[in-house]
């Protein structure tokens, strides 16, 4: 039987807070605060098995801002950054609590809509995104106008895995640009 005990206690609060900060930095875009590409991949990895198990549909919306490069090149990166922050806020305001919006980089954003019933549900959200971005954005004293080109693909209809569905949403986005911008197109 032991006669004595020695207890060593250490406060690891600071270490845990530092780990949480590092995790947040690794998974979020520094400019907009939105989840980044890595967080998007992790979220898809969670959602797709659940969608398969429950036979749910899931929509991926790939969003690219029209004429962003012109704004960024002519008015400067500070104006472009302010525009991206406002777009991130507006995108976050049109989604449901269960949806997911991420910034991939540059002027590319992705919205995941889990548990949709029909592709028309994704079209409704795409219409809301277009409407929300149709009003001007004030940045650094400039009144800016941008619009989204949105490509939509549906899991499992448009691909068996996240990578394929993302690629197909990207392809559909280029069709939206070719169709005159400021619209959405479904992958076919």
PDB file of C-alpha atoms in Angstrom:
ATOM      1  CA  UNK A   1       0.000   0.000   0.000  1.00  0.00           C
ATOM      2  CA  UNK A   2       1.322   3.432  -0.831  1.00  0.00           C
ATOM      3  CA  UNK A   3       2.131   5.564   2.172  1.00  0.00           C
ATOM      4  CA  UNK A   4       2.213   8.970   0.438  1.00  0.00           C
ATOM      5  CA  UNK A   5       0.799  10.590  -2.655  1.00  0.00           C
ATOM      6  CA  UNK A   6       2.336  13.390  -4.671  1.00  0.00           C
ATOM      7  CA  UNK A   7       0.021  15.490  -6.793  1.00  0.00           C
ATOM      8  CA  UNK A   8       1.304  17.698  -9.582  1.00  0.00           C
ATOM      9  CA  UNK A   9      -1.206  20.152 -10.969  1.00  0.00           C
ATOM     10  CA  UNK A  10      -0.694  22.375 -13.968  1.00  0.00           C
ATOM     11  CA  UNK A  11      -2.997  24.986 -15.421  1.00  0.00           C
ATOM     12  CA  UNK A  12      -3.238  24.261 -19.161  1.00  0.00           C
ATOM     13  CA  UNK A  13      -5.797  26.982 -19.900  1.00  0.00           C
ATOM     14  CA  UNK A  14      -3.351  29.097 -21.917  1.00  0.00           C
ATOM     15  CA  UNK A  15      -2.202  26.106 -23.952  1.00  0.00           C
ATOM     16  CA  UNK A  16      -5.804  25.119 -24.754  1.00  0.00           C
ATOM     17  CA  UNK A  17      -6.640  28.698 -25.749  1.00  0.00           C
ATOM     18  CA  UNK A  18      -3.559  28.813 -27.998  1.00  0.00           C
ATOM     19  CA  UNK A  19      -4.591  25.498 -29.604  1.00  0.00           C
ATOM     20  CA  UNK A  20      -8.093  26.862 -30.215  1.00  0.00           C
ATOM     21  CA  UNK A  21      -6.651  30.042 -31.778  1.00  0.00           C
ATOM     22  CA  UNK A  22      -4.370  27.986 -34.049  1.00  0.00           C
ATOM     23  CA  UNK A  23      -7.274  25.766 -35.110  1.00  0.00           C
ATOM     24  CA  UNK A  24      -9.363  28.835 -35.901  1.00  0.00           C
ATOM     25  CA  UNK A  25      -6.529  30.420 -37.911  1.00  0.00           C
ATOM     26  CA  UNK A  26      -5.993  27.181 -39.855  1.00  0.00           C
ATOM     27  CA  UNK A  27      -9.677  26.793 -40.726  1.00  0.00           C
ATOM     28  CA  UNK A  28     -10.797  30.383 -41.355  1.00  0.00           C
ATOM     29  CA  UNK A  29     -10.086  33.052 -43.909  1.00  0.00           C
ATOM     30  CA  UNK A  30      -8.177  35.912 -42.281  1.00  0.00           C
ATOM     31  CA  UNK A  31      -9.884  38.613 -44.356  1.00  0.00           C
ATOM     32  CA  UNK A  32     -13.564  37.666 -44.059  1.00  0.00           C
ATOM     33  CA  UNK A  33     -13.616  35.372 -41.038  1.00  0.00           C
ATOM     34  CA  UNK A  34     -15.477  32.765 -43.091  1.00  0.00           C
ATOM     35  CA  UNK A  35     -14.402  29.133 -43.074  1.00  0.00           C
ATOM     36  CA  UNK A  36     -11.700  28.429 -45.666  1.00  0.00           C
ATOM     37  CA  UNK A  37     -11.029  25.625 -48.165  1.00  0.00           C
ATOM     38  CA  UNK A  38      -9.789  23.263 -45.427  1.00  0.00           C
ATOM     39  CA  UNK A  39     -12.894  23.822 -43.290  1.00  0.00           C
ATOM     40  CA  UNK A  40     -15.058  23.333 -46.393  1.00  0.00           C
ATOM     41  CA  UNK A  41     -13.429  19.965 -47.094  1.00  0.00           C
ATOM     42  CA  UNK A  42     -13.941  18.935 -43.464  1.00  0.00           C
ATOM     43  CA  UNK A  43     -17.602  19.963 -43.545  1.00  0.00           C
ATOM     44  CA  UNK A  44     -18.204  18.060 -46.789  1.00  0.00           C
ATOM     45  CA  UNK A  45     -16.519  15.013 -45.254  1.00  0.00           C
ATOM     46  CA  UNK A  46     -19.076  15.210 -42.416  1.00  0.00           C
ATOM     47  CA  UNK A  47     -22.134  15.926 -44.545  1.00  0.00           C
ATOM     48  CA  UNK A  48     -21.730  13.473 -47.443  1.00  0.00           C
ATOM     49  CA  UNK A  49     -21.822  10.225 -45.407  1.00  0.00           C
ATOM     50  CA  UNK A  50     -24.849  11.577 -43.549  1.00  0.00           C
ATOM     51  CA  UNK A  51     -26.533  12.478 -46.855  1.00  0.00           C
ATOM     52  CA  UNK A  52     -25.838   8.983 -48.227  1.00  0.00           C
ATOM     53  CA  UNK A  53     -27.157   7.311 -45.100  1.00  0.00           C
ATOM     54  CA  UNK A  54     -30.387   9.338 -45.007  1.00  0.00           C
ATOM     55  CA  UNK A  55     -30.804   9.623 -48.819  1.00  0.00           C
ATOM     56  CA  UNK A  56     -30.631  13.422 -48.635  1.00  0.00           C
ATOM     57  CA  UNK A  57     -29.804  15.757 -51.438  1.00  0.00           C
ATOM     58  CA  UNK A  58     -27.178  18.391 -50.910  1.00  0.00           C
ATOM     59  CA  UNK A  59     -26.521  21.426 -53.109  1.00  0.00           C
ATOM     60  CA  UNK A  60     -23.139  23.010 -53.705  1.00  0.00           C
ATOM     61  CA  UNK A  61     -23.197  26.597 -54.947  1.00  0.00           C
ATOM     62  CA  UNK A  62     -19.939  27.905 -56.401  1.00  0.00           C
ATOM     63  CA  UNK A  63     -20.022  31.719 -56.474  1.00  0.00           C
ATOM     64  CA  UNK A  64     -17.644  34.006 -58.354  1.00  0.00           C
ATOM     65  CA  UNK A  65     -17.989  37.794 -58.277  1.00  0.00           C
ATOM     66  CA  UNK A  66     -18.350  39.399 -61.685  1.00  0.00           C
ATOM     67  CA  UNK A  67     -15.768  42.050 -62.589  1.00  0.00           C
ATOM     68  CA  UNK A  68     -14.058  41.859 -59.187  1.00  0.00           C
ATOM     69  CA  UNK A  69     -10.604  41.923 -60.789  1.00  0.00           C
ATOM     70  CA  UNK A  70     -11.374  45.274 -62.432  1.00  0.00           C
ATOM     71  CA  UNK A  71     -12.460  46.773 -59.092  1.00  0.00           C
ATOM     72  CA  UNK A  72      -9.412  45.356 -57.306  1.00  0.00           C
ATOM     73  CA  UNK A  73      -6.930  46.471 -60.000  1.00  0.00           C
ATOM     74  CA  UNK A  74      -8.306  49.981 -60.549  1.00  0.00           C
ATOM     75  CA  UNK A  75      -9.283  51.000 -57.002  1.00  0.00           C
ATOM     76  CA  UNK A  76      -6.724  48.997 -55.027  1.00  0.00           C
ATOM     77  CA  UNK A  77      -6.613  45.998 -52.756  1.00  0.00           C
ATOM     78  CA  UNK A  78      -8.025  47.857 -49.740  1.00  0.00           C
ATOM     79  CA  UNK A  79     -11.217  48.590 -51.647  1.00  0.00           C
ATOM     80  CA  UNK A  80     -11.308  45.014 -52.955  1.00  0.00           C
ATOM     81  CA  UNK A  81     -10.829  43.656 -49.435  1.00  0.00           C
ATOM     82  CA  UNK A  82     -13.653  45.800 -48.089  1.00  0.00           C
ATOM     83  CA  UNK A  83     -15.889  44.581 -50.908  1.00  0.00           C
ATOM     84  CA  UNK A  84     -15.063  40.933 -50.074  1.00  0.00           C
ATOM     85  CA  UNK A  85     -15.827  41.474 -46.376  1.00  0.00           C
ATOM     86  CA  UNK A  86     -19.233  42.960 -47.217  1.00  0.00           C
ATOM     87  CA  UNK A  87     -20.010  40.158 -49.680  1.00  0.00           C
ATOM     88  CA  UNK A  88     -19.139  37.618 -46.961  1.00  0.00           C
ATOM     89  CA  UNK A  89     -21.571  39.320 -44.568  1.00  0.00           C
ATOM     90  CA  UNK A  90     -24.325  39.394 -47.161  1.00  0.00           C
ATOM     91  CA  UNK A  91     -23.842  35.735 -48.101  1.00  0.00           C
ATOM     92  CA  UNK A  92     -23.956  34.756 -44.431  1.00  0.00           C
ATOM     93  CA  UNK A  93     -27.213  36.647 -44.013  1.00  0.00           C
ATOM     94  CA  UNK A  94     -29.131  34.688 -46.689  1.00  0.00           C
ATOM     95  CA  UNK A  95     -28.365  31.135 -45.547  1.00  0.00           C
ATOM     96  CA  UNK A  96     -30.091  28.933 -43.011  1.00  0.00           C
ATOM     97  CA  UNK A  97     -28.434  27.965 -39.729  1.00  0.00           C
ATOM     98  CA  UNK A  98     -27.717  24.478 -41.129  1.00  0.00           C
ATOM     99  CA  UNK A  99     -26.114  25.819 -44.318  1.00  0.00           C
ATOM    100  CA  UNK A 100     -22.412  26.537 -44.717  1.00  0.00           C
ATOM    101  CA  UNK A 101     -20.637  29.374 -46.505  1.00  0.00           C
ATOM    102  CA  UNK A 102     -16.875  29.460 -47.132  1.00  0.00           C
ATOM    103  CA  UNK A 103     -14.386  31.608 -49.005  1.00  0.00           C
ATOM    104  CA  UNK A 104     -12.031  29.609 -51.175  1.00  0.00           C
ATOM    105  CA  UNK A 105      -9.802  32.573 -51.961  1.00  0.00           C
ATOM    106  CA  UNK A 106      -9.856  35.592 -54.228  1.00  0.00           C
ATOM    107  CA  UNK A 107     -13.476  36.302 -55.095  1.00  0.00           C
ATOM    108  CA  UNK A 108     -14.654  32.675 -54.934  1.00  0.00           C
ATOM    109  CA  UNK A 109     -17.185  31.556 -52.358  1.00  0.00           C
ATOM    110  CA  UNK A 110     -19.010  28.258 -51.803  1.00  0.00           C
ATOM    111  CA  UNK A 111     -22.335  27.638 -50.116  1.00  0.00           C
ATOM    112  CA  UNK A 112     -23.395  24.144 -49.044  1.00  0.00           C
ATOM    113  CA  UNK A 113     -27.132  23.562 -48.683  1.00  0.00           C
ATOM    114  CA  UNK A 114     -27.693  20.240 -46.899  1.00  0.00           C
ATOM    115  CA  UNK A 115     -31.022  18.455 -46.838  1.00  0.00           C
ATOM    116  CA  UNK A 116     -32.682  20.135 -49.809  1.00  0.00           C
ATOM    117  CA  UNK A 117     -35.800  18.457 -51.195  1.00  0.00           C
ATOM    118  CA  UNK A 118     -35.537  19.560 -54.826  1.00  0.00           C
ATOM    119  CA  UNK A 119     -33.038  21.534 -56.915  1.00  0.00           C
ATOM    120  CA  UNK A 120     -35.600  24.359 -56.842  1.00  0.00           C
ATOM    121  CA  UNK A 121     -34.658  24.877 -53.178  1.00  0.00           C
ATOM    122  CA  UNK A 122     -31.117  25.735 -54.293  1.00  0.00           C
ATOM    123  CA  UNK A 123     -32.517  28.040 -56.982  1.00  0.00           C
ATOM    124  CA  UNK A 124     -34.419  29.973 -54.304  1.00  0.00           C
ATOM    125  CA  UNK A 125     -31.219  30.541 -52.325  1.00  0.00           C
ATOM    126  CA  UNK A 126     -29.338  31.493 -55.504  1.00  0.00           C
ATOM    127  CA  UNK A 127     -32.045  34.068 -56.226  1.00  0.00           C
ATOM    128  CA  UNK A 128     -31.641  35.475 -52.714  1.00  0.00           C
ATOM    129  CA  UNK A 129     -27.857  35.711 -53.200  1.00  0.00           C
ATOM    130  CA  UNK A 130     -28.319  37.586 -56.490  1.00  0.00           C
ATOM    131  CA  UNK A 131     -30.842  39.954 -54.891  1.00  0.00           C
ATOM    132  CA  UNK A 132     -28.642  40.566 -51.834  1.00  0.00           C
ATOM    133  CA  UNK A 133     -25.622  41.415 -53.974  1.00  0.00           C
ATOM    134  CA  UNK A 134     -27.600  43.627 -56.378  1.00  0.00           C
ATOM    135  CA  UNK A 135     -27.524  46.643 -54.076  1.00  0.00           C
ATOM    136  CA  UNK A 136     -24.424  48.817 -54.112  1.00  0.00           C
ATOM    137  CA  UNK A 137     -21.603  48.322 -51.627  1.00  0.00           C
ATOM    138  CA  UNK A 138     -19.865  51.307 -50.046  1.00  0.00           C
ATOM    139  CA  UNK A 139     -16.106  50.771 -49.684  1.00  0.00           C
ATOM    140  CA  UNK A 140     -13.468  53.404 -48.949  1.00  0.00           C
ATOM    141  CA  UNK A 141     -15.730  56.171 -50.277  1.00  0.00           C
ATOM    142  CA  UNK A 142     -16.581  54.316 -53.496  1.00  0.00           C
ATOM    143  CA  UNK A 143     -20.014  53.045 -54.472  1.00  0.00           C
ATOM    144  CA  UNK A 144     -19.345  49.596 -55.910  1.00  0.00           C
ATOM    145  CA  UNK A 145     -21.563  47.293 -57.923  1.00  0.00           C
ATOM    146  CA  UNK A 146     -20.842  43.636 -58.349  1.00  0.00           C
ATOM    147  CA  UNK A 147     -22.919  40.617 -59.185  1.00  0.00           C
ATOM    148  CA  UNK A 148     -22.486  36.884 -58.717  1.00  0.00           C
ATOM    149  CA  UNK A 149     -22.143  34.122 -61.259  1.00  0.00           C
ATOM    150  CA  UNK A 150     -23.377  30.994 -59.496  1.00  0.00           C
ATOM    151  CA  UNK A 151     -22.888  27.378 -60.465  1.00  0.00           C
ATOM    152  CA  UNK A 152     -24.998  24.755 -58.706  1.00  0.00           C
ATOM    153  CA  UNK A 153     -24.519  21.008 -58.525  1.00  0.00           C
ATOM    154  CA  UNK A 154     -26.540  18.503 -56.526  1.00  0.00           C
ATOM    155  CA  UNK A 155     -25.260  15.517 -54.576  1.00  0.00           C
ATOM    156  CA  UNK A 156     -25.746  12.647 -55.416  1.00  0.00           C
ATOM    157  CA  UNK A 157     -27.278  13.524 -58.815  1.00  0.00           C
ATOM    158  CA  UNK A 158     -24.189  15.329 -60.152  1.00  0.00           C
ATOM    159  CA  UNK A 159     -21.458  13.240 -58.586  1.00  0.00           C
ATOM    160  CA  UNK A 160     -20.726  10.474 -56.098  1.00  0.00           C
ATOM    161  CA  UNK A 161     -18.252  12.446 -53.956  1.00  0.00           C
ATOM    162  CA  UNK A 162     -17.444  15.936 -52.757  1.00  0.00           C
ATOM    163  CA  UNK A 163     -14.619  16.540 -55.206  1.00  0.00           C
ATOM    164  CA  UNK A 164     -16.783  15.712 -58.233  1.00  0.00           C
ATOM    165  CA  UNK A 165     -19.751  17.748 -57.027  1.00  0.00           C
ATOM    166  CA  UNK A 166     -17.457  20.744 -56.328  1.00  0.00           C
ATOM    167  CA  UNK A 167     -15.848  20.442 -59.785  1.00  0.00           C
ATOM    168  CA  UNK A 168     -19.262  20.271 -61.420  1.00  0.00           C
ATOM    169  CA  UNK A 169     -20.479  23.347 -59.523  1.00  0.00           C
ATOM    170  CA  UNK A 170     -17.361  25.162 -60.779  1.00  0.00           C
ATOM    171  CA  UNK A 171     -18.150  24.104 -64.364  1.00  0.00           C
ATOM    172  CA  UNK A 172     -21.730  25.342 -63.954  1.00  0.00           C
ATOM    173  CA  UNK A 173     -20.399  28.680 -62.643  1.00  0.00           C
ATOM    174  CA  UNK A 174     -18.432  29.170 -65.876  1.00  0.00           C
ATOM    175  CA  UNK A 175     -21.661  28.526 -67.798  1.00  0.00           C
ATOM    176  CA  UNK A 176     -23.315  31.246 -65.695  1.00  0.00           C
ATOM    177  CA  UNK A 177     -20.534  33.662 -66.694  1.00  0.00           C
ATOM    178  CA  UNK A 178     -20.911  32.679 -70.350  1.00  0.00           C
ATOM    179  CA  UNK A 179     -24.687  33.208 -70.090  1.00  0.00           C
ATOM    180  CA  UNK A 180     -24.201  36.882 -69.271  1.00  0.00           C
ATOM    181  CA  UNK A 181     -23.204  36.906 -65.581  1.00  0.00           C
ATOM    182  CA  UNK A 182     -25.462  37.805 -62.645  1.00  0.00           C
ATOM    183  CA  UNK A 183     -27.302  34.484 -62.888  1.00  0.00           C
ATOM    184  CA  UNK A 184     -27.149  30.903 -61.741  1.00  0.00           C
ATOM    185  CA  UNK A 185     -26.823  27.724 -63.764  1.00  0.00           C
ATOM    186  CA  UNK A 186     -27.264  24.116 -62.739  1.00  0.00           C
ATOM    187  CA  UNK A 187     -24.705  21.520 -63.794  1.00  0.00           C
ATOM    188  CA  UNK A 188     -26.022  19.375 -66.634  1.00  0.00           C
TER     189      UNK A 188
END
